[in-house]
């Protein structure tokens, strides 16, 4: 199976060149196969968000190589990185970062508008399709602030899927939700993964949810621990 991402010897230091320079990722090797649904776990401060930001092309590694859909991203310039990020990767964060003055529908249209530069009927239809997919058609014209936290997170998931990315990165996507909403949001991501084949890498502190992923990767002190944590859905 092809790898949607492959990391080879990824290191990351913050404050490079300053007295406070610290290496927080120490040579990460990791591959995610197409269609895999993987949990990333580990103690607070172990480097999970740092790793996710690098995989998501939001930050650059200090050294090492990152392949996305087989393409070496190391040598890409900023413009190429921005385009690749927009088209290949969807993001879901603990806080949804929806634009509060915009409706659910407008928030989902936004990534397509940014990519194409002008609105068209196809992106309007696609946003409707995605809102239907996440079960929020009737909230289409509600402002993002006027829906519940769980609904906001489902809009954020619809938005993440707008460009039909091969990979969705989620950093504690259920961290702010009650357990019932967390479960619904998790199951929605699982269904998208099963129905569309989208790969997911999800940071979570919730072992119950992590065990419903294909595989759990554990980061401890900036390294992959290699510990095998059993899951219920292991393939
Ligand atoms: N912008 C930054 N500048 C300097 N140090 C940073 C920066 N971001 C993170 N760090 C440090 O890097 C280490 C890893 O942080 P990171 O946010 O990746 O951890 P995490 O595993 O996501 O933790 P949590 O579970 O609490 O979210 C921590 O020691 C943190 O203080
Ligand atoms: Mg984090």
PDB file of C-alpha atoms and ligand atoms in Angstrom:
ATOM      1  CA  UNK A   1       0.000   0.000   0.000  1.00  0.00           C
ATOM      2  CA  UNK A   2       1.220   3.512  -0.749  1.00  0.00           C
ATOM      3  CA  UNK A   3       2.216   5.813   2.099  1.00  0.00           C
ATOM      4  CA  UNK A   4       0.250   9.009   2.502  1.00  0.00           C
ATOM      5  CA  UNK A   5       3.022  10.345   4.725  1.00  0.00           C
ATOM      6  CA  UNK A   6       6.508   9.116   5.480  1.00  0.00           C
ATOM      7  CA  UNK A   7       8.864  10.723   7.996  1.00  0.00           C
ATOM      8  CA  UNK A   8      12.535   9.843   8.038  1.00  0.00           C
ATOM      9  CA  UNK A   9      14.738  11.062  10.878  1.00  0.00           C
ATOM     10  CA  UNK A  10      12.624  14.116  11.623  1.00  0.00           C
ATOM     11  CA  UNK A  11      14.213  16.394  14.258  1.00  0.00           C
ATOM     12  CA  UNK A  12      12.797  19.667  15.480  1.00  0.00           C
ATOM     13  CA  UNK A  13      14.459  22.310  17.624  1.00  0.00           C
ATOM     14  CA  UNK A  14      12.843  25.482  18.854  1.00  0.00           C
ATOM     15  CA  UNK A  15      14.715  28.764  19.360  1.00  0.00           C
ATOM     16  CA  UNK A  16      17.531  27.710  17.026  1.00  0.00           C
ATOM     17  CA  UNK A  17      20.654  29.785  17.583  1.00  0.00           C
ATOM     18  CA  UNK A  18      19.462  31.179  20.908  1.00  0.00           C
ATOM     19  CA  UNK A  19      20.670  30.170  24.386  1.00  0.00           C
ATOM     20  CA  UNK A  20      17.228  28.618  24.871  1.00  0.00           C
ATOM     21  CA  UNK A  21      17.589  26.291  21.821  1.00  0.00           C
ATOM     22  CA  UNK A  22      15.959  22.958  22.616  1.00  0.00           C
ATOM     23  CA  UNK A  23      15.484  19.878  20.487  1.00  0.00           C
ATOM     24  CA  UNK A  24      11.991  18.461  21.089  1.00  0.00           C
ATOM     25  CA  UNK A  25      11.790  15.814  18.332  1.00  0.00           C
ATOM     26  CA  UNK A  26      14.777  13.499  18.116  1.00  0.00           C
ATOM     27  CA  UNK A  27      14.685  11.579  14.844  1.00  0.00           C
ATOM     28  CA  UNK A  28      11.129  10.446  14.174  1.00  0.00           C
ATOM     29  CA  UNK A  29      10.556   7.666  11.626  1.00  0.00           C
ATOM     30  CA  UNK A  30       6.893   7.108  10.870  1.00  0.00           C
ATOM     31  CA  UNK A  31       4.735   6.093   7.918  1.00  0.00           C
ATOM     32  CA  UNK A  32       0.985   6.211   7.493  1.00  0.00           C
ATOM     33  CA  UNK A  33      -0.546   4.026   4.794  1.00  0.00           C
ATOM     34  CA  UNK A  34      -3.318   5.253   2.538  1.00  0.00           C
ATOM     35  CA  UNK A  35      -6.639   4.860   4.324  1.00  0.00           C
ATOM     36  CA  UNK A  36      -5.109   4.301   7.779  1.00  0.00           C
ATOM     37  CA  UNK A  37      -6.800   5.776  10.862  1.00  0.00           C
ATOM     38  CA  UNK A  38      -4.125   6.295  13.497  1.00  0.00           C
ATOM     39  CA  UNK A  39      -4.122   7.730  17.029  1.00  0.00           C
ATOM     40  CA  UNK A  40      -1.126   9.695  18.306  1.00  0.00           C
ATOM     41  CA  UNK A  41      -0.822   9.520  22.083  1.00  0.00           C
ATOM     42  CA  UNK A  42       1.747  10.465  24.695  1.00  0.00           C
ATOM     43  CA  UNK A  43       2.307  12.658  27.751  1.00  0.00           C
ATOM     44  CA  UNK A  44       1.811  16.410  27.697  1.00  0.00           C
ATOM     45  CA  UNK A  45       4.888  18.100  26.248  1.00  0.00           C
ATOM     46  CA  UNK A  46       6.129  14.948  24.495  1.00  0.00           C
ATOM     47  CA  UNK A  47       5.966  16.601  21.058  1.00  0.00           C
ATOM     48  CA  UNK A  48       2.653  15.451  19.530  1.00  0.00           C
ATOM     49  CA  UNK A  49       1.489  18.887  18.346  1.00  0.00           C
ATOM     50  CA  UNK A  50       4.984  19.724  17.133  1.00  0.00           C
ATOM     51  CA  UNK A  51       4.950  16.535  15.077  1.00  0.00           C
ATOM     52  CA  UNK A  52       1.462  17.207  13.729  1.00  0.00           C
ATOM     53  CA  UNK A  53       2.427  20.751  12.707  1.00  0.00           C
ATOM     54  CA  UNK A  54       5.409  19.391  10.782  1.00  0.00           C
ATOM     55  CA  UNK A  55       3.355  16.681   9.060  1.00  0.00           C
ATOM     56  CA  UNK A  56       0.763  19.355   8.229  1.00  0.00           C
ATOM     57  CA  UNK A  57       3.403  21.639   6.665  1.00  0.00           C
ATOM     58  CA  UNK A  58       2.577  24.360   9.188  1.00  0.00           C
ATOM     59  CA  UNK A  59       6.141  24.180  10.484  1.00  0.00           C
ATOM     60  CA  UNK A  60       9.429  22.908   9.025  1.00  0.00           C
ATOM     61  CA  UNK A  61      11.617  20.242  10.604  1.00  0.00           C
ATOM     62  CA  UNK A  62      15.163  21.203  11.613  1.00  0.00           C
ATOM     63  CA  UNK A  63      16.400  18.084   9.838  1.00  0.00           C
ATOM     64  CA  UNK A  64      15.025  14.902   8.332  1.00  0.00           C
ATOM     65  CA  UNK A  65      12.736  14.223   5.391  1.00  0.00           C
ATOM     66  CA  UNK A  66       8.960  14.373   5.073  1.00  0.00           C
ATOM     67  CA  UNK A  67       7.227  12.744   2.104  1.00  0.00           C
ATOM     68  CA  UNK A  68       3.581  13.530   1.368  1.00  0.00           C
ATOM     69  CA  UNK A  69       1.898  11.225  -1.130  1.00  0.00           C
ATOM     70  CA  UNK A  70       5.390  10.170  -2.188  1.00  0.00           C
ATOM     71  CA  UNK A  71       6.604  13.738  -2.791  1.00  0.00           C
ATOM     72  CA  UNK A  72       9.702  14.926  -0.926  1.00  0.00           C
ATOM     73  CA  UNK A  73       8.644  18.215   0.693  1.00  0.00           C
ATOM     74  CA  UNK A  74      12.113  19.159   1.949  1.00  0.00           C
ATOM     75  CA  UNK A  75      13.119  21.179  -1.100  1.00  0.00           C
ATOM     76  CA  UNK A  76       9.739  22.792  -1.798  1.00  0.00           C
ATOM     77  CA  UNK A  77       9.492  26.580  -1.570  1.00  0.00           C
ATOM     78  CA  UNK A  78       6.899  28.394   0.515  1.00  0.00           C
ATOM     79  CA  UNK A  79       4.391  28.808  -2.339  1.00  0.00           C
ATOM     80  CA  UNK A  80       4.521  25.120  -3.270  1.00  0.00           C
ATOM     81  CA  UNK A  81       4.198  24.171   0.417  1.00  0.00           C
ATOM     82  CA  UNK A  82       1.101  26.369   0.790  1.00  0.00           C
ATOM     83  CA  UNK A  83      -0.532  24.835  -2.296  1.00  0.00           C
ATOM     84  CA  UNK A  84       0.287  21.275  -1.230  1.00  0.00           C
ATOM     85  CA  UNK A  85      -1.005  21.939   2.293  1.00  0.00           C
ATOM     86  CA  UNK A  86      -4.267  23.359   0.983  1.00  0.00           C
ATOM     87  CA  UNK A  87      -4.929  20.478  -1.381  1.00  0.00           C
ATOM     88  CA  UNK A  88      -3.563  17.408   0.378  1.00  0.00           C
ATOM     89  CA  UNK A  89      -4.266  18.069   4.060  1.00  0.00           C
ATOM     90  CA  UNK A  90      -7.309  18.910   6.139  1.00  0.00           C
ATOM     91  CA  UNK A  91      -7.016  20.175   9.715  1.00  0.00           C
ATOM     92  CA  UNK A  92      -9.231  19.804  12.758  1.00  0.00           C
ATOM     93  CA  UNK A  93      -8.082  21.380  16.026  1.00  0.00           C
ATOM     94  CA  UNK A  94      -9.290  21.266  19.617  1.00  0.00           C
ATOM     95  CA  UNK A  95     -10.731  24.726  19.120  1.00  0.00           C
ATOM     96  CA  UNK A  96     -12.552  24.764  15.794  1.00  0.00           C
ATOM     97  CA  UNK A  97     -11.234  28.115  14.413  1.00  0.00           C
ATOM     98  CA  UNK A  98     -14.437  28.643  12.447  1.00  0.00           C
ATOM     99  CA  UNK A  99     -15.065  32.233  11.372  1.00  0.00           C
ATOM    100  CA  UNK A 100     -17.763  33.235  13.838  1.00  0.00           C
ATOM    101  CA  UNK A 101     -19.396  35.910  11.654  1.00  0.00           C
ATOM    102  CA  UNK A 102     -19.830  33.368   8.837  1.00  0.00           C
ATOM    103  CA  UNK A 103     -22.523  30.725   8.508  1.00  0.00           C
ATOM    104  CA  UNK A 104     -21.775  27.003   8.635  1.00  0.00           C
ATOM    105  CA  UNK A 105     -22.084  26.932   4.842  1.00  0.00           C
ATOM    106  CA  UNK A 106     -19.736  29.902   4.305  1.00  0.00           C
ATOM    107  CA  UNK A 107     -17.127  28.336   6.578  1.00  0.00           C
ATOM    108  CA  UNK A 108     -17.130  25.154   4.502  1.00  0.00           C
ATOM    109  CA  UNK A 109     -16.892  27.113   1.225  1.00  0.00           C
ATOM    110  CA  UNK A 110     -13.869  29.083   2.485  1.00  0.00           C
ATOM    111  CA  UNK A 111     -11.006  26.622   1.683  1.00  0.00           C
ATOM    112  CA  UNK A 112     -12.333  26.176  -1.872  1.00  0.00           C
ATOM    113  CA  UNK A 113     -12.675  29.920  -2.315  1.00  0.00           C
ATOM    114  CA  UNK A 114      -9.092  30.443  -1.096  1.00  0.00           C
ATOM    115  CA  UNK A 115      -7.839  27.802  -3.529  1.00  0.00           C
ATOM    116  CA  UNK A 116      -9.761  28.971  -6.595  1.00  0.00           C
ATOM    117  CA  UNK A 117      -9.919  32.700  -5.865  1.00  0.00           C
ATOM    118  CA  UNK A 118     -13.544  33.225  -6.927  1.00  0.00           C
ATOM    119  CA  UNK A 119     -16.859  31.662  -5.890  1.00  0.00           C
ATOM    120  CA  UNK A 120     -18.688  29.253  -8.200  1.00  0.00           C
ATOM    121  CA  UNK A 121     -21.761  27.030  -8.120  1.00  0.00           C
ATOM    122  CA  UNK A 122     -19.738  23.805  -7.820  1.00  0.00           C
ATOM    123  CA  UNK A 123     -18.199  24.866  -4.497  1.00  0.00           C
ATOM    124  CA  UNK A 124     -21.609  25.935  -3.169  1.00  0.00           C
ATOM    125  CA  UNK A 125     -22.971  22.483  -4.026  1.00  0.00           C
ATOM    126  CA  UNK A 126     -19.978  20.718  -2.560  1.00  0.00           C
ATOM    127  CA  UNK A 127     -20.362  22.635   0.730  1.00  0.00           C
ATOM    128  CA  UNK A 128     -24.031  21.575   0.866  1.00  0.00           C
ATOM    129  CA  UNK A 129     -23.069  17.974   0.181  1.00  0.00           C
ATOM    130  CA  UNK A 130     -20.478  18.059   2.980  1.00  0.00           C
ATOM    131  CA  UNK A 131     -22.875  19.648   5.471  1.00  0.00           C
ATOM    132  CA  UNK A 132     -25.377  16.930   4.593  1.00  0.00           C
ATOM    133  CA  UNK A 133     -22.622  14.358   5.101  1.00  0.00           C
ATOM    134  CA  UNK A 134     -21.923  15.587   8.642  1.00  0.00           C
ATOM    135  CA  UNK A 135     -25.664  15.807   9.372  1.00  0.00           C
ATOM    136  CA  UNK A 136     -25.894  19.601   9.575  1.00  0.00           C
ATOM    137  CA  UNK A 137     -27.991  20.593   6.554  1.00  0.00           C
ATOM    138  CA  UNK A 138     -30.572  22.321   8.686  1.00  0.00           C
ATOM    139  CA  UNK A 139     -27.898  24.443  10.357  1.00  0.00           C
ATOM    140  CA  UNK A 140     -26.525  25.566   6.981  1.00  0.00           C
ATOM    141  CA  UNK A 141     -27.366  29.254   7.416  1.00  0.00           C
ATOM    142  CA  UNK A 142     -26.717  29.511  11.147  1.00  0.00           C
ATOM    143  CA  UNK A 143     -23.742  31.572  12.231  1.00  0.00           C
ATOM    144  CA  UNK A 144     -20.879  29.423  13.540  1.00  0.00           C
ATOM    145  CA  UNK A 145     -21.267  30.941  17.012  1.00  0.00           C
ATOM    146  CA  UNK A 146     -24.955  29.983  17.220  1.00  0.00           C
ATOM    147  CA  UNK A 147     -24.512  26.208  17.131  1.00  0.00           C
ATOM    148  CA  UNK A 148     -23.295  23.785  19.792  1.00  0.00           C
ATOM    149  CA  UNK A 149     -19.653  22.813  20.345  1.00  0.00           C
ATOM    150  CA  UNK A 150     -20.211  19.363  18.847  1.00  0.00           C
ATOM    151  CA  UNK A 151     -21.930  20.892  15.816  1.00  0.00           C
ATOM    152  CA  UNK A 152     -19.092  23.405  15.418  1.00  0.00           C
ATOM    153  CA  UNK A 153     -16.617  20.558  15.391  1.00  0.00           C
ATOM    154  CA  UNK A 154     -18.668  18.763  12.720  1.00  0.00           C
ATOM    155  CA  UNK A 155     -18.627  21.954  10.603  1.00  0.00           C
ATOM    156  CA  UNK A 156     -14.850  22.032  11.118  1.00  0.00           C
ATOM    157  CA  UNK A 157     -14.680  18.441   9.845  1.00  0.00           C
ATOM    158  CA  UNK A 158     -16.782  19.337   6.784  1.00  0.00           C
ATOM    159  CA  UNK A 159     -14.446  22.273   6.175  1.00  0.00           C
ATOM    160  CA  UNK A 160     -11.396  20.000   6.535  1.00  0.00           C
ATOM    161  CA  UNK A 161     -12.850  17.754   3.804  1.00  0.00           C
ATOM    162  CA  UNK A 162     -13.690  20.576   1.393  1.00  0.00           C
ATOM    163  CA  UNK A 163     -10.619  20.085  -0.798  1.00  0.00           C
ATOM    164  CA  UNK A 164     -10.967  16.291  -0.628  1.00  0.00           C
ATOM    165  CA  UNK A 165      -7.606  15.855   1.135  1.00  0.00           C
ATOM    166  CA  UNK A 166      -5.885  12.477   1.283  1.00  0.00           C
ATOM    167  CA  UNK A 167      -5.013  13.142   4.941  1.00  0.00           C
ATOM    168  CA  UNK A 168      -6.819  14.775   7.854  1.00  0.00           C
ATOM    169  CA  UNK A 169      -4.752  15.840  10.872  1.00  0.00           C
ATOM    170  CA  UNK A 170      -6.680  16.337  14.080  1.00  0.00           C
ATOM    171  CA  UNK A 171      -5.141  17.726  17.290  1.00  0.00           C
ATOM    172  CA  UNK A 172      -7.357  16.749  20.250  1.00  0.00           C
ATOM    173  CA  UNK A 173     -10.520  17.216  18.128  1.00  0.00           C
ATOM    174  CA  UNK A 174     -12.754  15.990  20.934  1.00  0.00           C
ATOM    175  CA  UNK A 175     -10.816  17.641  23.781  1.00  0.00           C
ATOM    176  CA  UNK A 176     -13.421  20.354  24.396  1.00  0.00           C
ATOM    177  CA  UNK A 177     -16.499  18.151  24.065  1.00  0.00           C
ATOM    178  CA  UNK A 178     -18.655  16.195  26.488  1.00  0.00           C
ATOM    179  CA  UNK A 179     -18.368  12.434  26.091  1.00  0.00           C
ATOM    180  CA  UNK A 180     -21.524  12.036  23.976  1.00  0.00           C
ATOM    181  CA  UNK A 181     -20.488  14.775  21.499  1.00  0.00           C
ATOM    182  CA  UNK A 182     -16.908  13.454  21.524  1.00  0.00           C
ATOM    183  CA  UNK A 183     -18.179  10.043  20.553  1.00  0.00           C
ATOM    184  CA  UNK A 184     -20.323  11.476  17.723  1.00  0.00           C
ATOM    185  CA  UNK A 185     -17.403  13.503  16.337  1.00  0.00           C
ATOM    186  CA  UNK A 186     -15.094  10.496  16.548  1.00  0.00           C
ATOM    187  CA  UNK A 187     -17.589   8.211  14.811  1.00  0.00           C
ATOM    188  CA  UNK A 188     -18.069  10.816  12.085  1.00  0.00           C
ATOM    189  CA  UNK A 189     -14.316  10.816  11.381  1.00  0.00           C
ATOM    190  CA  UNK A 190     -14.320   7.010  11.407  1.00  0.00           C
ATOM    191  CA  UNK A 191     -17.177   6.914   8.899  1.00  0.00           C
ATOM    192  CA  UNK A 192     -15.435   9.390   6.579  1.00  0.00           C
ATOM    193  CA  UNK A 193     -12.345   7.202   6.790  1.00  0.00           C
ATOM    194  CA  UNK A 194     -14.298   4.039   5.944  1.00  0.00           C
ATOM    195  CA  UNK A 195     -16.473   5.552   3.200  1.00  0.00           C
ATOM    196  CA  UNK A 196     -14.004   7.852   1.475  1.00  0.00           C
ATOM    197  CA  UNK A 197     -10.671   6.222   2.326  1.00  0.00           C
ATOM    198  CA  UNK A 198      -9.334   9.460   3.846  1.00  0.00           C
ATOM    199  CA  UNK A 199      -6.361   8.820   6.166  1.00  0.00           C
ATOM    200  CA  UNK A 200      -6.471  10.294   9.672  1.00  0.00           C
ATOM    201  CA  UNK A 201      -3.794  11.064  12.251  1.00  0.00           C
ATOM    202  CA  UNK A 202      -5.512  12.057  15.478  1.00  0.00           C
ATOM    203  CA  UNK A 203      -3.864  13.328  18.655  1.00  0.00           C
ATOM    204  CA  UNK A 204      -5.920  12.260  21.631  1.00  0.00           C
ATOM    205  CA  UNK A 205      -5.555  11.726  25.360  1.00  0.00           C
ATOM    206  CA  UNK A 206      -8.649   9.499  25.313  1.00  0.00           C
ATOM    207  CA  UNK A 207      -7.567   5.850  25.388  1.00  0.00           C
ATOM    208  CA  UNK A 208     -11.102   4.584  24.720  1.00  0.00           C
ATOM    209  CA  UNK A 209     -11.239   6.533  21.458  1.00  0.00           C
ATOM    210  CA  UNK A 210      -7.634   5.675  20.566  1.00  0.00           C
ATOM    211  CA  UNK A 211      -8.418   1.988  20.907  1.00  0.00           C
ATOM    212  CA  UNK A 212     -11.075   2.376  18.222  1.00  0.00           C
ATOM    213  CA  UNK A 213      -8.374   3.446  15.729  1.00  0.00           C
ATOM    214  CA  UNK A 214      -6.428   1.052  13.458  1.00  0.00           C
ATOM    215  CA  UNK A 215      -3.204   1.688  15.334  1.00  0.00           C
ATOM    216  CA  UNK A 216      -1.837   3.741  18.223  1.00  0.00           C
ATOM    217  CA  UNK A 217       1.503   5.526  17.887  1.00  0.00           C
ATOM    218  CA  UNK A 218       2.995   6.720  21.169  1.00  0.00           C
ATOM    219  CA  UNK A 219       5.384   9.662  21.456  1.00  0.00           C
ATOM    220  CA  UNK A 220       7.477   9.929  24.624  1.00  0.00           C
ATOM    221  CA  UNK A 221      10.078  12.682  25.076  1.00  0.00           C
ATOM    222  CA  UNK A 222      10.221  13.439  21.356  1.00  0.00           C
ATOM    223  CA  UNK A 223      10.653   9.830  20.238  1.00  0.00           C
ATOM    224  CA  UNK A 224       8.281   7.126  19.006  1.00  0.00           C
ATOM    225  CA  UNK A 225       8.153   4.753  21.979  1.00  0.00           C
ATOM    226  CA  UNK A 226       7.637   1.625  19.881  1.00  0.00           C
ATOM    227  CA  UNK A 227       5.309   0.277  22.569  1.00  0.00           C
ATOM    228  CA  UNK A 228       2.450  -1.705  21.056  1.00  0.00           C
ATOM    229  CA  UNK A 229      -0.868  -0.544  22.496  1.00  0.00           C
ATOM    230  CA  UNK A 230      -3.601  -2.904  21.323  1.00  0.00           C
ATOM    231  CA  UNK A 231      -6.644  -1.528  19.494  1.00  0.00           C
ATOM    232  CA  UNK A 232     -10.074  -3.058  19.029  1.00  0.00           C
ATOM    233  CA  UNK A 233     -10.208  -2.466  15.264  1.00  0.00           C
ATOM    234  CA  UNK A 234      -6.676  -3.589  14.411  1.00  0.00           C
ATOM    235  CA  UNK A 235      -6.548  -4.773  10.813  1.00  0.00           C
TER     236      UNK A 235
HETATM  237  N1  LIG B   1       6.795  27.514  19.737  1.00  0.00           N
HETATM  238  C1  LIG B   1       7.524  26.892  20.661  1.00  0.00           C
HETATM  239  N2  LIG B   1       8.667  27.434  21.126  1.00  0.00           N
HETATM  240  C2  LIG B   1       9.426  26.806  22.044  1.00  0.00           C
HETATM  241  N3  LIG B   1       9.129  25.599  22.584  1.00  0.00           N
HETATM  242  C3  LIG B   1       7.991  25.011  22.177  1.00  0.00           C
HETATM  243  C4  LIG B   1       7.124  25.616  21.208  1.00  0.00           C
HETATM  244  N4  LIG B   1       6.067  24.784  20.999  1.00  0.00           N
HETATM  245  C5  LIG B   1       6.258  23.728  21.807  1.00  0.00           C
HETATM  246  N5  LIG B   1       7.417  23.853  22.512  1.00  0.00           N
HETATM  247  C6  LIG B   1       7.959  22.859  23.461  1.00  0.00           C
HETATM  248  O1  LIG B   1       8.108  21.632  22.770  1.00  0.00           O
HETATM  249  C7  LIG B   1       7.757  20.533  23.587  1.00  0.00           C
HETATM  250  C8  LIG B   1       6.649  19.723  22.896  1.00  0.00           C
HETATM  251  O2  LIG B   1       5.466  20.503  22.852  1.00  0.00           O
HETATM  252  P1  LIG B   1       4.146  20.015  22.123  1.00  0.00           P
HETATM  253  O3  LIG B   1       3.200  21.135  22.120  1.00  0.00           O
HETATM  254  O4  LIG B   1       4.513  19.421  20.805  1.00  0.00           O
HETATM  255  O5  LIG B   1       3.661  18.849  23.101  1.00  0.00           O
HETATM  256  P2  LIG B   1       2.318  17.985  23.102  1.00  0.00           P
HETATM  257  O6  LIG B   1       2.742  16.566  23.120  1.00  0.00           O
HETATM  258  O7  LIG B   1       1.438  18.420  21.993  1.00  0.00           O
HETATM  259  O8  LIG B   1       1.667  18.341  24.514  1.00  0.00           O
HETATM  260  P3  LIG B   1       0.104  18.462  24.951  1.00  0.00           P
HETATM  261  O9  LIG B   1      -0.390  17.053  25.123  1.00  0.00           O
HETATM  262  O10 LIG B   1       0.170  19.199  26.237  1.00  0.00           O
HETATM  263  O11 LIG B   1      -0.619  19.209  23.882  1.00  0.00           O
HETATM  264  C9  LIG B   1       7.331  21.115  24.928  1.00  0.00           C
HETATM  265  O12 LIG B   1       8.433  21.043  25.798  1.00  0.00           O
HETATM  266  C10 LIG B   1       7.012  22.559  24.592  1.00  0.00           C
HETATM  267  O13 LIG B   1       7.242  23.395  25.679  1.00  0.00           O
HETATM  268 MG1  LIG B   2      -0.469  19.316  21.918  1.00  0.00          MG
END
